[in-house]
Short mmCIF file of C-alpha atoms and ligand atoms in Angstrom, two decimals:
data_model
loop_
_atom_site.label_atom_id
_atom_site.label_comp_id
_atom_site.label_asym_id
_atom_site.label_seq_id
_atom_site.Cartn_x
_atom_site.Cartn_y
_atom_site.Cartn_z
CA MET A 144 157.30 92.28 184.34
CA THR A 145 155.00 90.75 186.90
CA MET A 146 155.54 87.22 188.16
CA ARG A 147 152.44 85.63 189.64
CA VAL A 148 152.00 82.21 191.20
CA PHE A 149 148.44 80.84 191.14
CA ARG A 150 148.31 78.41 194.04
CA ASN A 151 146.02 76.19 196.10
CA ALA A 152 144.04 74.72 193.20
CA THR A 153 143.31 71.51 191.33
CA ILE A 154 144.54 72.57 187.91
CA HIS A 155 143.43 70.45 184.95
CA THR A 156 146.12 71.39 182.45
CA GLY A 157 144.77 69.64 179.35
CA ASP A 158 148.28 68.23 178.91
CA PRO A 159 148.13 64.41 178.77
CA HIS A 160 151.71 64.18 180.09
CA ARG A 161 150.82 65.98 183.31
CA PRO A 162 147.04 66.35 183.49
CA GLN A 163 146.84 67.71 187.02
CA VAL A 164 148.99 70.17 188.97
CA GLN A 165 148.49 72.33 192.08
CA ALA A 166 150.18 75.57 191.06
CA LEU A 167 151.08 77.59 188.01
CA ALA A 168 153.39 80.57 187.52
CA ALA A 169 152.93 83.28 184.90
CA ASP A 170 155.60 85.77 183.94
CA ASP A 171 153.49 88.63 182.61
CA GLU A 172 151.16 86.95 180.08
CA VAL A 173 152.90 83.61 179.68
CA ILE A 174 153.03 80.44 181.80
CA VAL A 175 156.58 79.71 182.96
CA ALA A 176 156.08 76.81 185.38
CA THR A 177 153.48 74.29 186.53
CA GLY A 178 153.61 71.59 189.19
CA THR A 179 153.33 71.29 192.93
CA GLU A 180 153.48 74.61 194.75
CA ALA A 181 156.99 73.79 195.95
CA GLU A 182 158.16 73.02 192.42
CA VAL A 183 156.63 76.17 190.99
CA ARG A 184 157.95 78.47 193.73
CA ALA A 185 161.40 76.95 193.41
CA ALA A 186 161.29 77.50 189.66
CA VAL A 187 160.40 81.19 189.86
CA GLY A 188 162.34 82.17 192.98
CA PRO A 189 161.30 84.74 195.57
CA GLY A 190 159.33 87.91 194.93
CA ALA A 191 156.43 86.47 192.96
CA GLU A 192 152.94 87.70 193.76
CA LEU A 193 150.80 84.88 195.16
CA VAL A 194 147.20 84.40 194.01
CA ASP A 195 145.30 81.99 196.25
CA LEU A 196 142.54 80.13 194.40
CA ASP A 197 140.96 78.70 197.58
CA GLY A 198 141.20 75.07 196.54
CA ALA A 199 139.07 75.58 193.41
CA ALA A 200 139.24 73.50 190.25
CA VAL A 201 140.97 75.25 187.37
CA ILE A 202 140.62 74.58 183.65
CA PRO A 203 142.11 76.28 180.58
CA GLY A 204 140.20 79.43 179.59
CA LEU A 205 137.17 78.58 177.49
CA TYR A 206 137.30 79.50 173.84
CA ASP A 207 134.11 80.15 171.83
CA ALA A 208 134.80 79.30 168.17
CA HIS A 209 131.60 80.86 166.79
CA ILE A 210 129.95 83.86 168.41
CA HIS A 211 128.33 87.04 167.09
CA THR A 212 129.51 89.44 169.75
CA ALA A 213 128.19 92.65 168.15
CA SER A 214 124.67 91.18 167.93
CA TYR A 215 125.02 89.78 171.42
CA ALA A 216 126.27 93.11 172.78
CA ARG A 217 123.47 95.06 171.10
CA GLU A 218 120.79 92.68 172.36
CA ARG A 219 122.09 92.64 175.90
CA SER A 220 122.08 96.44 176.00
CA GLN A 221 118.31 96.42 175.50
CA VAL A 222 115.53 94.83 177.50
CA ASP A 223 113.37 92.32 175.61
CA LEU A 224 109.74 92.28 176.76
CA ARG A 225 108.33 90.12 173.96
CA THR A 226 107.92 87.09 176.20
CA ALA A 227 106.50 88.93 179.24
CA ARG A 228 103.03 87.60 180.01
CA SER A 229 101.90 90.35 182.38
CA LEU A 230 102.74 93.88 183.48
CA GLU A 231 104.41 92.40 186.56
CA GLU A 232 106.67 90.16 184.44
CA ALA A 233 107.55 93.09 182.21
CA LEU A 234 108.45 95.24 185.23
CA ALA A 235 110.55 92.46 186.73
CA ALA A 236 112.50 92.14 183.47
CA ILE A 237 113.01 95.90 183.31
CA ALA A 238 114.24 96.04 186.91
CA GLU A 239 116.73 93.23 186.31
CA HIS A 240 117.96 94.83 183.09
CA ALA A 241 118.27 98.32 184.59
CA ALA A 242 120.38 96.98 187.44
CA ARG A 243 122.96 95.74 184.92
CA GLN A 244 123.32 99.07 183.08
CA ARG A 245 125.76 101.78 184.04
CA PRO A 246 124.35 104.65 186.13
CA GLY A 247 122.43 107.19 184.06
CA ALA A 248 122.25 104.96 180.95
CA TRP A 249 118.96 104.91 179.08
CA VAL A 250 116.78 101.83 179.47
CA LEU A 251 115.88 100.89 175.90
CA GLY A 252 114.46 97.94 173.99
CA GLY A 253 110.95 96.95 174.93
CA ARG A 254 108.74 95.40 172.24
CA TRP A 255 106.06 94.85 174.89
CA ASN A 256 102.67 93.55 173.84
CA SER A 257 100.08 94.50 176.47
CA ASN A 258 97.31 92.88 174.37
CA ALA A 259 98.92 89.50 175.01
CA TRP A 260 99.26 90.01 178.77
CA GLU A 261 97.10 87.85 181.07
CA ARG A 262 95.35 91.04 182.14
CA PRO A 263 95.68 93.47 179.23
CA VAL A 264 96.31 96.92 180.77
CA GLN A 265 97.82 100.03 179.33
CA PRO A 266 101.07 100.50 181.27
CA ASP A 267 101.98 103.93 182.65
CA ARG A 268 104.97 105.92 183.86
CA HIS A 269 104.21 105.26 187.53
CA ALA A 270 104.68 101.53 187.03
CA LEU A 271 107.91 102.21 185.17
CA ASP A 272 109.10 104.68 187.82
CA SER A 273 108.57 101.99 190.47
CA VAL A 274 111.36 99.86 188.95
CA CYS A 275 113.34 102.52 187.13
CA PRO A 276 113.17 105.86 188.96
CA ASP A 277 116.69 107.18 188.41
CA ARG A 278 117.42 106.58 184.73
CA PRO A 279 115.43 107.52 181.65
CA ALA A 280 113.39 104.73 180.07
CA ALA A 281 111.78 104.74 176.61
CA LEU A 282 110.29 101.39 175.58
CA PRO A 283 108.54 100.99 172.22
CA SER A 284 105.65 98.55 171.93
CA ILE A 285 105.98 95.45 169.76
CA ASP A 286 104.61 97.26 166.68
CA GLY A 287 106.80 100.29 167.35
CA HIS A 288 103.90 102.78 167.19
CA THR A 289 103.71 103.52 170.90
CA VAL A 290 106.42 104.40 173.40
CA TRP A 291 106.13 103.77 177.13
CA ALA A 292 108.27 106.34 178.95
CA ASN A 293 109.01 106.98 182.61
CA SER A 294 108.74 110.33 184.39
CA LEU A 295 112.45 111.15 184.02
CA ALA A 296 112.36 110.59 180.24
CA LEU A 297 109.26 112.82 179.94
CA ARG A 298 111.02 115.55 181.95
CA MET A 299 114.15 115.27 179.81
CA VAL A 300 112.17 115.67 176.60
CA GLY A 301 110.05 118.47 178.11
CA ILE A 302 106.62 116.82 177.96
CA ASP A 303 104.21 117.84 180.73
CA ARG A 304 100.51 118.70 181.17
CA THR A 305 100.93 121.93 179.18
CA THR A 306 102.42 120.21 176.10
CA PRO A 307 99.85 120.06 173.28
CA ASP A 308 99.42 116.91 171.20
CA PRO A 309 101.49 117.22 168.04
CA VAL A 310 99.97 116.76 164.58
CA GLY A 311 99.71 113.01 163.97
CA GLY A 312 100.38 112.05 167.55
CA GLN A 313 98.86 111.72 171.02
CA ILE A 314 100.19 112.27 174.52
CA VAL A 315 97.90 110.00 176.52
CA ARG A 316 96.73 111.78 179.71
CA ASP A 317 95.07 110.74 182.96
CA GLU A 318 91.87 112.22 184.38
CA HIS A 319 93.85 115.19 185.78
CA GLY A 320 95.42 115.95 182.39
CA GLU A 321 98.87 114.64 183.39
CA PRO A 322 100.76 112.59 180.75
CA THR A 323 100.58 108.86 181.61
CA GLY A 324 103.86 108.06 179.89
CA ILE A 325 102.23 106.58 176.78
CA LEU A 326 103.19 108.47 173.63
CA ARG A 327 101.56 107.52 170.35
CA GLU A 328 102.96 108.00 166.85
CA ALA A 329 104.37 111.54 166.35
CA ALA A 330 104.20 112.29 170.08
CA SER A 331 107.06 109.83 170.59
CA TYR A 332 109.40 111.33 167.97
CA PRO A 333 111.07 113.98 170.17
CA LEU A 334 111.86 111.27 172.70
CA ARG A 335 113.23 108.95 170.03
CA ASP A 336 115.46 111.79 168.78
CA LEU A 337 116.78 112.36 172.28
CA VAL A 338 117.96 108.78 172.79
CA PRO A 339 121.70 108.66 172.22
CA GLU A 340 123.10 106.34 169.56
CA GLU A 341 125.05 103.76 171.57
CA ASP A 342 128.65 103.14 170.63
CA LEU A 343 129.34 99.50 169.71
CA ALA A 344 132.66 99.64 171.55
CA ASP A 345 130.84 100.60 174.78
CA GLN A 346 128.35 97.79 174.24
CA LEU A 347 131.17 95.31 173.61
CA LEU A 348 132.87 96.43 176.82
CA ALA A 349 129.74 95.55 178.79
CA ALA A 350 129.30 92.27 176.91
CA GLN A 351 132.93 91.40 177.59
CA GLU A 352 132.17 91.41 181.32
CA ASP A 353 129.36 88.86 180.80
CA LEU A 354 131.59 86.62 178.73
CA LEU A 355 134.49 86.77 181.20
CA ALA A 356 132.04 85.92 183.99
CA LEU A 357 131.11 82.80 181.99
CA GLY A 358 134.76 81.73 181.80
CA LEU A 359 135.39 82.73 178.20
CA THR A 360 138.90 84.06 177.56
CA SER A 361 138.99 83.90 173.73
CA LEU A 362 136.44 83.97 170.94
CA HIS A 363 136.03 83.82 167.18
CA ASP A 364 133.75 86.69 166.29
CA ILE A 365 131.57 86.12 163.21
CA ASP A 366 130.04 89.65 163.02
CA GLY A 367 130.94 92.53 160.71
CA GLU A 368 133.71 95.02 160.08
CA ASP A 369 132.17 97.55 162.49
CA CYS A 370 132.77 94.97 165.19
CA ARG A 371 136.39 94.60 164.09
CA ASP A 372 136.88 98.37 164.24
CA ALA A 373 135.39 98.48 167.72
CA TYR A 374 137.64 95.66 168.94
CA LEU A 375 140.72 97.34 167.48
CA ARG A 376 139.79 100.57 169.26
CA LEU A 377 139.33 98.70 172.54
CA ARG A 378 142.65 96.94 172.10
CA ASP A 379 144.47 100.19 171.36
CA ALA A 380 142.89 101.75 174.45
CA GLY A 381 144.07 98.78 176.55
CA ALA A 382 140.45 97.98 177.41
CA LEU A 383 140.22 94.53 175.82
CA LYS A 384 140.30 91.79 178.45
CA LEU A 385 139.60 88.78 176.26
CA ARG A 386 141.13 87.67 172.98
CA VAL A 387 139.42 87.95 169.61
CA LEU A 388 139.90 86.14 166.31
CA LYS A 389 137.93 88.30 163.89
CA ALA A 390 136.26 86.67 160.89
CA ILE A 391 135.92 88.58 157.62
CA PRO A 392 132.39 88.89 156.15
CA VAL A 393 132.26 87.60 152.55
CA GLU A 394 131.13 91.05 151.32
CA HIS A 395 134.43 92.39 152.62
CA LEU A 396 136.68 89.66 151.18
CA GLU A 397 137.87 91.68 148.18
CA ALA A 398 138.70 94.69 150.32
CA ALA A 399 140.49 92.50 152.86
CA VAL A 400 142.55 90.89 150.09
CA ALA A 401 143.34 94.34 148.65
CA GLU A 402 144.62 95.60 151.99
CA GLY A 403 146.73 92.45 152.43
CA ARG A 404 144.90 91.12 155.47
CA ARG A 405 145.85 87.48 156.15
CA THR A 406 144.50 84.89 158.57
CA GLY A 407 146.69 84.83 161.67
CA ASP A 408 147.83 88.45 161.35
CA GLY A 409 147.65 90.59 164.44
CA ASP A 410 148.61 89.93 168.03
CA ASP A 411 147.36 87.82 170.93
CA TRP A 412 144.44 90.24 171.52
CA VAL A 413 143.01 90.77 168.05
CA ARG A 414 143.95 88.47 165.19
CA THR A 415 142.57 88.11 161.66
CA GLY A 416 140.40 85.04 161.27
CA PRO A 417 138.89 83.25 158.27
CA VAL A 418 136.43 84.64 155.73
CA LYS A 419 132.89 83.51 156.49
CA LEU A 420 130.93 81.99 153.59
CA PHE A 421 127.40 80.55 153.52
CA SER A 422 126.43 77.39 151.68
CA ASP A 423 122.88 76.90 152.97
CA GLY A 424 120.24 78.12 155.42
CA ALA A 425 118.79 76.54 158.58
CA LEU A 426 116.71 73.51 159.53
CA GLY A 427 113.86 75.39 161.23
CA SER A 428 113.14 77.38 158.04
CA HIS A 429 113.48 74.29 155.79
CA THR A 430 116.38 76.04 154.04
CA CYS A 431 119.30 73.81 154.99
CA HIS A 432 120.45 71.94 151.89
CA MET A 433 119.58 68.22 152.11
CA ILE A 434 120.26 65.17 149.93
CA ASP A 435 116.76 63.83 150.79
CA GLY A 436 113.76 66.14 151.26
CA PHE A 437 112.25 67.13 154.61
CA THR A 438 109.70 64.84 156.27
CA GLY A 439 106.26 66.01 155.14
CA ASP A 440 107.86 68.39 152.62
CA GLU A 441 109.64 65.75 150.51
CA GLY A 442 110.00 67.79 147.34
CA ASN A 443 111.92 70.46 149.26
CA HIS A 444 115.68 69.90 149.55
CA GLY A 445 116.49 73.32 150.98
CA ILE A 446 118.55 76.08 149.41
CA ALA A 447 122.10 76.40 148.11
CA VAL A 448 122.74 79.96 149.26
CA THR A 449 126.01 80.29 147.33
CA PRO A 450 126.15 78.49 143.96
CA TYR A 451 128.82 75.79 143.89
CA ASP A 452 131.05 77.47 141.27
CA ASP A 453 131.01 80.72 143.25
CA LEU A 454 131.96 78.79 146.36
CA VAL A 455 135.01 77.33 144.65
CA LYS A 456 135.98 80.76 143.29
CA LEU A 457 135.66 82.44 146.68
CA ILE A 458 137.71 79.71 148.37
CA ARG A 459 140.47 80.11 145.76
CA THR A 460 140.43 83.90 146.06
CA ALA A 461 140.72 83.73 149.83
CA ALA A 462 143.28 80.94 150.05
CA SER A 463 145.59 82.40 147.43
CA ALA A 464 145.65 85.60 149.51
CA GLY A 465 146.48 83.71 152.72
CA ILE A 466 142.94 83.82 154.13
CA ALA A 467 141.36 80.66 155.55
CA VAL A 468 137.71 79.86 154.87
CA ALA A 469 134.90 79.07 157.31
CA THR A 470 131.72 78.00 155.54
CA HIS A 471 128.29 77.73 157.13
CA ALA A 472 126.84 74.29 156.22
CA ILE A 473 123.98 72.63 158.08
CA GLY A 474 122.40 70.08 155.71
CA ASP A 475 124.14 66.91 154.47
CA ARG A 476 124.09 68.13 150.85
CA ALA A 477 125.61 71.48 151.90
CA ASN A 478 128.35 69.73 153.90
CA ARG A 479 129.14 67.48 150.94
CA LEU A 480 129.29 70.39 148.50
CA VAL A 481 131.54 72.42 150.79
CA LEU A 482 133.94 69.49 151.06
CA ASP A 483 133.81 69.09 147.27
CA ALA A 484 134.58 72.79 146.91
CA TYR A 485 137.48 72.73 149.38
CA GLU A 486 138.88 69.70 147.56
CA GLN A 487 138.44 71.24 144.12
CA ALA A 488 139.93 74.57 145.20
CA GLY A 489 143.10 72.65 146.03
CA PRO A 490 145.48 72.48 148.98
CA ALA A 491 145.86 75.57 151.16
CA PRO A 492 149.10 75.05 153.05
CA GLY A 493 149.13 76.67 156.47
CA LEU A 494 145.42 77.52 156.36
CA ARG A 495 142.74 75.63 158.27
CA HIS A 496 139.47 75.64 156.41
CA ARG A 497 136.43 74.87 158.49
CA ILE A 498 132.75 74.07 158.33
CA GLU A 499 130.51 76.06 160.67
CA HIS A 500 127.74 73.99 162.32
CA ALA A 501 128.32 70.70 160.34
CA GLN A 502 125.03 69.56 161.83
CA HIS A 503 123.79 66.77 159.52
CA VAL A 504 126.56 64.92 157.70
CA ARG A 505 126.81 61.60 155.84
CA ARG A 506 129.32 59.18 157.34
CA ALA A 507 131.33 59.03 154.11
CA ASP A 508 131.70 62.80 154.26
CA ILE A 509 132.92 62.70 157.85
CA ALA A 510 135.80 60.51 156.68
CA ARG A 511 136.50 63.00 153.90
CA MET A 512 136.41 65.89 156.37
CA ALA A 513 139.15 64.14 158.34
CA ARG A 514 141.20 63.40 155.21
CA LEU A 515 140.94 66.99 153.96
CA GLY A 516 141.84 68.39 157.38
CA VAL A 517 138.65 70.46 157.56
CA VAL A 518 137.77 71.60 161.10
CA ALA A 519 134.20 71.01 162.34
CA SER A 520 133.14 74.14 164.26
CA MET A 521 130.04 73.08 166.18
CA GLN A 522 127.67 74.37 168.85
CA PRO A 523 126.51 71.69 171.29
CA VAL A 524 123.48 73.65 172.47
CA HIS A 525 122.11 73.72 168.90
CA CYS A 526 121.80 69.94 169.29
CA THR A 527 119.71 70.02 172.44
CA SER A 528 117.63 72.95 171.11
CA ASP A 529 116.94 71.07 167.87
CA ILE A 530 115.98 67.62 169.16
CA ASP A 531 112.27 67.97 168.34
CA LEU A 532 112.97 69.71 165.05
CA VAL A 533 115.28 66.91 163.84
CA ALA A 534 112.75 64.27 164.86
CA ALA A 535 110.00 66.10 162.96
CA LEU A 536 111.88 67.02 159.79
CA LEU A 537 114.72 64.50 159.32
CA ALA A 538 113.34 61.24 160.70
CA GLY A 539 114.83 58.21 158.95
CA HIS A 540 117.56 60.15 157.12
CA ASP A 541 120.80 58.29 156.65
CA HIS A 542 123.17 60.83 158.20
CA VAL A 543 124.73 61.62 161.55
CA SER A 544 123.25 64.61 163.40
CA TYR A 545 125.57 66.59 165.70
CA GLY A 546 127.82 63.55 165.40
CA TRP A 547 130.61 64.49 167.79
CA ARG A 548 131.51 60.87 168.64
CA THR A 549 131.76 59.84 164.98
CA LEU A 550 133.69 63.01 164.07
CA LEU A 551 136.28 62.43 166.80
CA ASP A 552 136.56 58.71 166.03
CA GLU A 553 137.16 59.50 162.35
CA GLY A 554 139.86 62.00 163.34
CA VAL A 555 138.10 65.29 162.57
CA ALA A 556 139.33 68.31 164.55
CA LEU A 557 136.41 69.60 166.59
CA ALA A 558 135.97 73.19 167.84
CA PHE A 559 133.07 74.22 170.08
CA GLY A 560 131.19 77.49 170.40
CA SER A 561 127.75 78.95 171.13
CA ASP A 562 126.51 80.93 168.11
CA ALA A 563 125.28 83.50 170.67
CA PRO A 564 122.96 85.37 170.62
CA VAL A 565 121.14 82.52 168.82
CA GLU A 566 121.91 80.46 171.95
CA HIS A 567 123.11 81.61 175.36
CA PRO A 568 126.93 81.91 175.40
CA ASN A 569 127.40 79.84 178.60
CA PRO A 570 130.10 77.26 177.71
CA PHE A 571 129.23 75.03 180.65
CA VAL A 572 125.75 74.46 179.24
CA ALA A 573 127.49 73.52 175.98
CA LEU A 574 129.82 71.07 177.77
CA HIS A 575 126.82 69.52 179.52
CA ALA A 576 124.98 69.17 176.18
CA ALA A 577 127.99 67.53 174.54
CA VAL A 578 128.51 65.05 177.38
CA THR A 579 124.86 64.14 178.04
CA ARG A 580 122.91 65.11 174.89
CA THR A 581 120.13 66.15 177.25
CA ARG A 582 118.66 69.58 177.83
CA THR A 583 119.51 71.26 181.12
CA ASP A 584 116.25 69.89 182.57
CA GLY A 585 117.57 66.36 182.03
CA THR A 586 115.33 65.49 179.07
CA PRO A 587 115.32 63.25 177.15
CA SER A 588 116.46 60.90 179.87
CA GLY A 589 119.56 58.94 178.85
CA GLY A 590 120.31 61.46 176.12
CA TRP A 591 119.18 61.95 172.54
CA GLN A 592 121.07 59.59 170.17
CA PRO A 593 123.35 58.83 173.13
CA GLU A 594 125.88 56.97 170.96
CA GLN A 595 127.13 60.43 169.91
CA ARG A 596 127.94 61.56 173.47
CA ILE A 597 131.56 62.42 174.21
CA SER A 598 133.52 62.50 177.46
CA VAL A 599 134.04 65.54 179.70
CA GLY A 600 137.69 65.62 178.67
CA GLU A 601 136.85 65.50 174.97
CA ALA A 602 134.17 68.19 175.26
CA LEU A 603 136.42 70.49 177.26
CA ARG A 604 139.24 69.95 174.78
CA ALA A 605 136.95 70.92 171.87
CA HIS A 606 135.96 74.10 173.76
CA THR A 607 139.59 75.05 174.50
CA LEU A 608 142.36 73.48 172.43
CA GLY A 609 139.98 72.60 169.57
CA SER A 610 139.00 76.23 169.05
CA ALA A 611 142.65 77.24 169.37
CA TYR A 612 143.56 74.67 166.70
CA ALA A 613 140.88 76.06 164.36
CA ALA A 614 142.63 79.43 164.70
CA GLY A 615 146.15 78.00 164.30
CA GLU A 616 146.85 78.98 167.93
CA GLU A 617 147.29 75.54 169.45
CA HIS A 618 150.84 76.35 170.54
CA ARG A 619 149.62 79.50 172.29
CA LYS A 620 146.31 78.58 173.92
CA GLY A 621 144.09 75.73 175.09
CA VAL A 622 146.53 73.89 177.36
CA LEU A 623 148.12 75.11 180.59
CA THR A 624 151.81 74.38 180.01
CA PRO A 625 154.94 76.57 180.06
CA GLY A 626 155.26 78.76 176.98
CA ARG A 627 151.52 79.18 176.50
CA LEU A 628 149.34 82.13 177.50
CA ALA A 629 148.18 82.13 181.11
CA ASP A 630 144.45 82.10 180.25
CA LEU A 631 142.56 80.05 182.83
CA VAL A 632 139.40 79.90 184.90
CA ALA A 633 138.73 78.76 188.46
CA VAL A 634 135.29 77.15 188.84
CA ASP A 635 133.08 76.01 191.72
CA THR A 636 132.39 72.62 190.09
CA ASP A 637 135.25 70.32 189.08
CA PRO A 638 133.96 68.95 185.74
CA PHE A 639 136.06 65.81 186.13
CA ALA A 640 134.80 65.06 189.64
CA ALA A 641 131.19 66.29 189.60
CA GLU A 642 128.00 64.55 188.52
CA VAL A 643 127.58 65.41 184.83
CA ASP A 644 124.29 67.21 185.45
CA ALA A 645 126.06 69.66 187.75
CA ILE A 646 128.35 70.83 184.94
CA ALA A 647 125.60 72.97 183.38
CA ARG A 648 125.24 74.90 186.65
CA THR A 649 128.97 75.61 187.04
CA GLN A 650 129.80 79.07 188.36
CA VAL A 651 133.05 80.72 187.39
CA LEU A 652 134.92 82.10 190.40
CA THR A 653 137.94 83.74 188.77
CA THR A 654 138.83 84.43 185.14
CA VAL A 655 142.49 84.99 184.35
CA VAL A 656 143.59 86.24 180.93
CA GLY A 657 147.25 86.84 180.22
CA GLY A 658 148.24 86.14 183.82
CA GLN A 659 145.92 88.84 185.19
CA VAL A 660 142.70 88.36 187.12
CA ARG A 661 140.16 90.01 184.79
CA ARG A 662 136.99 89.00 186.55
CA GLN A 663 136.28 87.80 190.06
CA ARG A 664 132.92 86.50 191.18
CA PRO A 665 131.45 89.13 193.51
ZN1 ZN B 813 126.47 82.08 163.53
#
């Protein structure tokens, strides 16, 4: 048992009865006292370890209700050169990426397109060595037919001036006959074979550090069963530092039912979440399911990805086995059909069904969402990313887009997340988007459809307690009061005191999960 007192802070508890305190005590993982420092120290007695938070503002740990951590972890473990506009930009991206990898790890990814660079040049190993001398690098081009390797990678695979070109391949050489580091077609295969298959658990461990540094202490993972296995292994090894609610992919529903998996099972580190269903596609591809057609494409109403009768069947199968349902629905028709299906499938006592994204919804359906107790799991940054798209494709439609204000006023439970890696996982950018409905550069000035803005307190609540509620964990997380988990973050910008535009630039100083400092800003 370790008793810790977190002191010298402005702690925003999220508890309306006592919204602000100066100190908080945690016995092991759980909060046992909050108040003034004198009150807290009197409550816990002598012998507690003191953690000085240097006068920082503290908020409950942020909780991402919709994130694909396996995809995020895989992407972050590779460098992406698709957007580099010159050799110099590509090298800068490689240097930054390499610095974040563990010593000796391969630098992988690439997808560079030297034809699109301002000055199209064929890159070589010397350029790569200049930013990445001490770890092997093997970076395929955008079409995958060429690999750009550094000197260390060539040495490891045994390619030098004496190596002949293989059948169906070319080792590009300079005027002295030395390999330049460019390997075409079959010449790249030995190098590709040498690259180790990365373990998802290792990738998640590295991703976890990013997420903790952003102030996230819990998440709902929407990726597959391999991701669940990896998280369970990390938990069993004591390596998990943030808490995971793991969704079940629809393809795995039957197997999950057969093994008796139920939403809420597990412990505070890894818990079973809802099954994830899809009812439509996305706005950008004209595949979200709409009551009216898209502007300029009026005959097109999008796509019902799962037929309605199947939706009802799947909901019944899940709910009767104790598994909650989270259904992706972006268009107003999709949202309406999902509500119809939840209603037709019948009550699911103890389970909180949800709609993922709930982006474009008719007002009448928002009232139904409240009445049916369906949680809206939304991603504020999708709103600011989609402003132009909505204007172009849904102008004049009679629905509410990213209607946080209306949803809250109608009494819908709101949970916030990022949908990373579709968007960046930074929750402070999400809070800023929810409060201002502007992009981080301040556009459009005054906010897009500003009547749907919500307050800092409401946005923060959706990103903490709201996500906990969606998971049925509202008595465990989301508010800093005795009896709940000591999951909290100290930040350099007090969201309740700062200018709203500063919220997006918030830096997390300390991340505490289960009463332990898991990440400290260097
Ligand atoms: Zn998603």
